[in-house]
Amino acid sequence: MRRGELCGLRWSDVDLEHKTITIENTRTQAGKKEIEKGTKTASSTRTLYLPDTLCDMLKAAREHQQACRAEYKNAYDDNDYVVVMEDGRPFRPNYLSELFGKFLVDNDLPKIVLHELRHTFASLSNQAGIPAYNIGKALGHSTPATTQKIYTHLLDQTHTQAIEGVAAIADEARRKAGKEYLL
């Protein structure tokens, strides 16, 4: 998900019974002003499957929100957002990025920006043999060409296959020739 999609996610978009989330809103930030709107493009509006791990995390987040709602009583900002602070106010998108950076530092992880998790998703999906069309659908791209264009550096394995193929031929030739040739 894009950062704005995550910030715009509402509990009404989450269907834990059917293990899906529907992405149809975003919350972005221009300076100090927060803007709520629909998704980036029509194809960005999508419904995604939720694996059990994410369902469990979302259930725990909802329970935590309910406990905070009880604690803060009338001071709780009772909106429908999933990603909120203790008092129910939705996270500012830029603050979410700051928290992600702090998480990386606190856990001695390499510094990346939050959006790069989309690249990680694309890379790992490609490595698992998922077709670019399916990766693009999950990312909210309109066509596989968009996915290929944006993530070419991650998805293009053709040069690797060519080099590995030639290396295998050279290794076989060296093995057949013996130690005196092609060391």
mmCIF file of C-alpha atoms in Angstrom:
data_model
loop_
_atom_site.group_PDB
_atom_site.id
_atom_site.type_symbol
_atom_site.label_atom_id
_atom_site.label_comp_id
_atom_site.label_asym_id
_atom_site.label_seq_id
_atom_site.Cartn_x
_atom_site.Cartn_y
_atom_site.Cartn_z
ATOM 1 C CA MET A 1 0.000 0.000 0.000
ATOM 2 C CA ARG A 2 1.035 3.557 -0.588
ATOM 3 C CA ARG A 3 1.482 5.686 2.533
ATOM 4 C CA GLY A 4 -1.615 7.726 1.700
ATOM 5 C CA GLU A 5 -3.649 4.554 1.213
ATOM 6 C CA LEU A 6 -2.549 3.265 4.598
ATOM 7 C CA CYS A 7 -3.433 6.577 6.249
ATOM 8 C CA GLY A 8 -6.804 6.608 4.483
ATOM 9 C CA LEU A 9 -7.726 3.037 5.417
ATOM 10 C CA ARG A 10 -10.958 2.858 7.415
ATOM 11 C CA TRP A 11 -12.362 0.014 9.467
ATOM 12 C CA SER A 12 -15.307 -0.028 7.074
ATOM 13 C CA ASP A 13 -12.768 -1.048 4.387
ATOM 14 C CA VAL A 14 -11.625 -4.037 6.455
ATOM 15 C CA ASP A 15 -13.530 -7.326 6.213
ATOM 16 C CA LEU A 16 -11.886 -9.711 8.666
ATOM 17 C CA GLU A 17 -14.527 -12.377 8.080
ATOM 18 C CA HIS A 18 -13.666 -12.605 4.378
ATOM 19 C CA LYS A 19 -10.019 -11.627 4.950
ATOM 20 C CA THR A 20 -9.960 -8.613 2.638
ATOM 21 C CA ILE A 21 -9.302 -4.902 2.692
ATOM 22 C CA THR A 22 -10.623 -2.488 0.118
ATOM 23 C CA ILE A 23 -8.414 0.432 -0.749
ATOM 24 C CA GLU A 24 -10.495 3.360 -1.959
ATOM 25 C CA ASN A 25 -9.354 6.385 0.059
ATOM 26 C CA THR A 26 -6.131 8.247 0.677
ATOM 27 C CA ARG A 27 -4.955 10.843 3.124
ATOM 28 C CA THR A 28 -2.025 12.971 2.015
ATOM 29 C CA GLN A 29 -0.287 16.007 3.382
ATOM 30 C CA ALA A 30 0.646 19.299 1.734
ATOM 31 C CA GLY A 31 2.674 21.202 4.293
ATOM 32 C CA LYS A 32 0.586 21.137 7.455
ATOM 33 C CA LYS A 33 -2.664 20.651 5.557
ATOM 34 C CA GLU A 34 -4.074 17.127 5.361
ATOM 35 C CA ILE A 35 -6.082 16.183 2.299
ATOM 36 C CA GLU A 36 -8.557 13.319 2.067
ATOM 37 C CA LYS A 37 -9.504 12.041 -1.362
ATOM 38 C CA GLY A 38 -10.007 8.924 -3.453
ATOM 39 C CA THR A 39 -7.168 6.754 -4.675
ATOM 40 C CA LYS A 40 -4.482 7.889 -7.100
ATOM 41 C CA THR A 41 -6.133 6.228 -10.107
ATOM 42 C CA ALA A 42 -9.156 4.042 -10.797
ATOM 43 C CA SER A 43 -6.930 0.959 -10.797
ATOM 44 C CA SER A 44 -5.533 1.985 -7.411
ATOM 45 C CA THR A 45 -8.965 1.234 -5.956
ATOM 46 C CA ARG A 46 -8.654 -2.451 -5.225
ATOM 47 C CA THR A 47 -9.525 -5.228 -2.812
ATOM 48 C CA LEU A 48 -6.644 -7.226 -1.367
ATOM 49 C CA TYR A 49 -6.538 -10.536 0.449
ATOM 50 C CA LEU A 50 -5.396 -10.487 4.080
ATOM 51 C CA PRO A 51 -3.306 -13.411 5.310
ATOM 52 C CA ASP A 52 -3.992 -14.695 8.827
ATOM 53 C CA THR A 53 -1.039 -12.806 10.296
ATOM 54 C CA LEU A 54 -2.409 -9.459 9.126
ATOM 55 C CA CYS A 55 -5.931 -10.375 10.233
ATOM 56 C CA ASP A 56 -4.571 -11.100 13.707
ATOM 57 C CA MET A 57 -2.658 -7.807 13.758
ATOM 58 C CA LEU A 58 -5.729 -5.873 12.674
ATOM 59 C CA LYS A 59 -7.878 -7.586 15.326
ATOM 60 C CA ALA A 60 -5.304 -6.615 17.970
ATOM 61 C CA ALA A 61 -5.219 -3.030 16.661
ATOM 62 C CA ARG A 62 -9.003 -2.783 16.815
ATOM 63 C CA GLU A 63 -9.023 -4.138 20.399
ATOM 64 C CA HIS A 64 -6.341 -1.603 21.331
ATOM 65 C CA GLN A 65 -8.413 1.191 19.804
ATOM 66 C CA GLN A 66 -11.462 0.049 21.755
ATOM 67 C CA ALA A 67 -9.449 0.125 24.994
ATOM 68 C CA CYS A 68 -8.185 3.623 24.175
ATOM 69 C CA ARG A 69 -11.724 4.738 23.317
ATOM 70 C CA ALA A 70 -12.862 3.578 26.766
ATOM 71 C CA GLU A 71 -9.929 5.307 28.466
ATOM 72 C CA TYR A 72 -10.240 8.642 26.646
ATOM 73 C CA LYS A 73 -14.055 8.638 26.712
ATOM 74 C CA ASN A 74 -15.416 11.850 25.128
ATOM 75 C CA ALA A 75 -11.901 13.106 24.311
ATOM 76 C CA TYR A 76 -11.414 10.193 21.898
ATOM 77 C CA ASP A 77 -11.570 11.240 18.229
ATOM 78 C CA ASP A 78 -14.052 8.593 17.146
ATOM 79 C CA ASN A 79 -13.456 8.335 13.415
ATOM 80 C CA ASP A 80 -13.280 5.197 11.318
ATOM 81 C CA TYR A 81 -9.543 5.249 10.560
ATOM 82 C CA VAL A 82 -7.392 2.193 11.200
ATOM 83 C CA VAL A 83 -4.069 4.005 11.683
ATOM 84 C CA VAL A 84 -4.618 6.346 14.618
ATOM 85 C CA MET A 85 -2.892 7.653 17.718
ATOM 86 C CA GLU A 86 -3.878 6.735 21.281
ATOM 87 C CA ASP A 87 -6.548 9.451 21.362
ATOM 88 C CA GLY A 88 -8.045 8.325 18.057
ATOM 89 C CA ARG A 89 -6.676 11.150 15.929
ATOM 90 C CA PRO A 90 -5.438 9.860 12.571
ATOM 91 C CA PHE A 91 -1.700 9.928 11.991
ATOM 92 C CA ARG A 92 -0.425 12.733 9.812
ATOM 93 C CA PRO A 93 1.091 10.973 6.780
ATOM 94 C CA ASN A 94 4.481 12.653 7.308
ATOM 95 C CA TYR A 95 4.481 11.598 10.960
ATOM 96 C CA LEU A 96 3.898 7.988 9.906
ATOM 97 C CA SER A 97 7.045 8.240 7.771
ATOM 98 C CA GLU A 98 8.947 9.698 10.730
ATOM 99 C CA LEU A 99 7.814 6.827 12.961
ATOM 100 C CA PHE A 100 8.932 4.324 10.336
ATOM 101 C CA GLY A 101 12.372 5.946 10.223
ATOM 102 C CA LYS A 102 12.600 5.807 14.021
ATOM 103 C CA PHE A 103 11.599 2.121 13.964
ATOM 104 C CA LEU A 104 14.443 1.384 11.545
ATOM 105 C CA VAL A 105 16.992 3.229 13.700
ATOM 106 C CA ASP A 106 15.751 1.613 16.926
ATOM 107 C CA ASN A 107 16.098 -1.845 15.372
ATOM 108 C CA ASP A 108 19.437 -1.289 13.587
ATOM 109 C CA LEU A 109 17.833 -1.764 10.186
ATOM 110 C CA PRO A 110 19.011 -0.127 6.951
ATOM 111 C CA LYS A 111 17.601 3.333 6.330
ATOM 112 C CA ILE A 112 14.879 3.330 3.670
ATOM 113 C CA VAL A 113 11.789 5.434 3.119
ATOM 114 C CA LEU A 114 8.383 3.936 3.806
ATOM 115 C CA HIS A 115 7.480 3.849 0.110
ATOM 116 C CA GLU A 116 10.395 1.509 -0.568
ATOM 117 C CA LEU A 117 8.410 -1.264 1.111
ATOM 118 C CA ARG A 118 6.389 -1.337 -2.137
ATOM 119 C CA HIS A 119 9.632 -2.042 -3.987
ATOM 120 C CA THR A 120 10.445 -4.766 -1.487
ATOM 121 C CA PHE A 121 7.008 -6.287 -2.043
ATOM 122 C CA ALA A 122 7.528 -6.213 -5.820
ATOM 123 C CA SER A 123 11.015 -7.735 -5.524
ATOM 124 C CA LEU A 124 9.984 -10.538 -3.192
ATOM 125 C CA SER A 125 6.884 -11.290 -5.265
ATOM 126 C CA ASN A 126 8.984 -11.462 -8.413
ATOM 127 C CA GLN A 127 11.560 -13.658 -6.678
ATOM 128 C CA ALA A 128 8.709 -15.990 -5.665
ATOM 129 C CA GLY A 129 7.748 -16.323 -9.341
ATOM 130 C CA ILE A 130 4.583 -14.207 -9.190
ATOM 131 C CA PRO A 131 3.710 -12.824 -12.655
ATOM 132 C CA ALA A 132 4.160 -9.073 -13.142
ATOM 133 C CA TYR A 133 0.429 -8.778 -13.913
ATOM 134 C CA ASN A 134 -0.472 -10.099 -10.444
ATOM 135 C CA ILE A 135 2.168 -7.961 -8.738
ATOM 136 C CA GLY A 136 0.823 -4.904 -10.516
ATOM 137 C CA LYS A 137 -2.753 -5.671 -9.482
ATOM 138 C CA ALA A 138 -1.706 -5.865 -5.830
ATOM 139 C CA LEU A 139 0.219 -2.592 -6.158
ATOM 140 C CA GLY A 140 -2.739 -0.882 -7.842
ATOM 141 C CA HIS A 141 -1.186 -0.418 -11.275
ATOM 142 C CA SER A 142 -3.430 -0.129 -14.319
ATOM 143 C CA THR A 143 -1.356 -2.435 -16.527
ATOM 144 C CA PRO A 144 1.603 -4.823 -16.210
ATOM 145 C CA ALA A 145 3.533 -2.302 -18.303
ATOM 146 C CA THR A 146 3.290 0.193 -15.444
ATOM 147 C CA THR A 147 4.730 -2.369 -13.040
ATOM 148 C CA GLN A 148 7.499 -3.303 -15.481
ATOM 149 C CA LYS A 149 8.317 0.362 -16.153
ATOM 150 C CA ILE A 150 8.524 1.375 -12.491
ATOM 151 C CA TYR A 151 10.161 -1.796 -11.198
ATOM 152 C CA THR A 152 12.257 -2.823 -14.231
ATOM 153 C CA HIS A 153 15.442 -2.741 -12.169
ATOM 154 C CA LEU A 154 13.851 -5.221 -9.755
ATOM 155 C CA LEU A 155 11.884 -7.469 -12.093
ATOM 156 C CA ASP A 156 14.214 -7.856 -15.069
ATOM 157 C CA GLN A 157 16.019 -11.141 -14.576
ATOM 158 C CA THR A 158 16.786 -11.703 -18.289
ATOM 159 C CA HIS A 159 20.381 -10.511 -18.099
ATOM 160 C CA THR A 160 20.981 -12.701 -15.058
ATOM 161 C CA GLN A 161 19.640 -15.743 -16.884
ATOM 162 C CA ALA A 162 21.791 -14.971 -19.942
ATOM 163 C CA ILE A 163 24.950 -14.536 -17.896
ATOM 164 C CA GLU A 164 24.263 -17.668 -15.829
ATOM 165 C CA GLY A 165 23.663 -19.632 -19.035
ATOM 166 C CA VAL A 166 26.955 -18.556 -20.580
ATOM 167 C CA ALA A 167 28.786 -19.141 -17.289
ATOM 168 C CA ALA A 168 27.437 -22.704 -17.191
ATOM 169 C CA ILE A 169 28.712 -23.350 -20.727
ATOM 170 C CA ALA A 170 32.126 -21.902 -19.828
ATOM 171 C CA ASP A 171 32.269 -23.983 -16.629
ATOM 172 C CA GLU A 172 31.481 -27.143 -18.607
ATOM 173 C CA ALA A 173 34.169 -26.298 -21.190
ATOM 174 C CA ARG A 174 36.710 -25.714 -18.424
ATOM 175 C CA ARG A 175 35.785 -29.008 -16.762
ATOM 176 C CA LYS A 176 36.194 -30.924 -20.030
ATOM 177 C CA ALA A 177 39.473 -29.219 -20.925
ATOM 178 C CA GLY A 178 41.121 -30.024 -17.642
ATOM 179 C CA LYS A 179 43.238 -27.871 -15.394
ATOM 180 C CA GLU A 180 45.706 -26.724 -18.039
ATOM 181 C CA TYR A 181 43.067 -24.706 -19.902
ATOM 182 C CA LEU A 182 40.675 -21.977 -18.840
ATOM 183 C CA LEU A 183 41.711 -21.792 -15.211
#
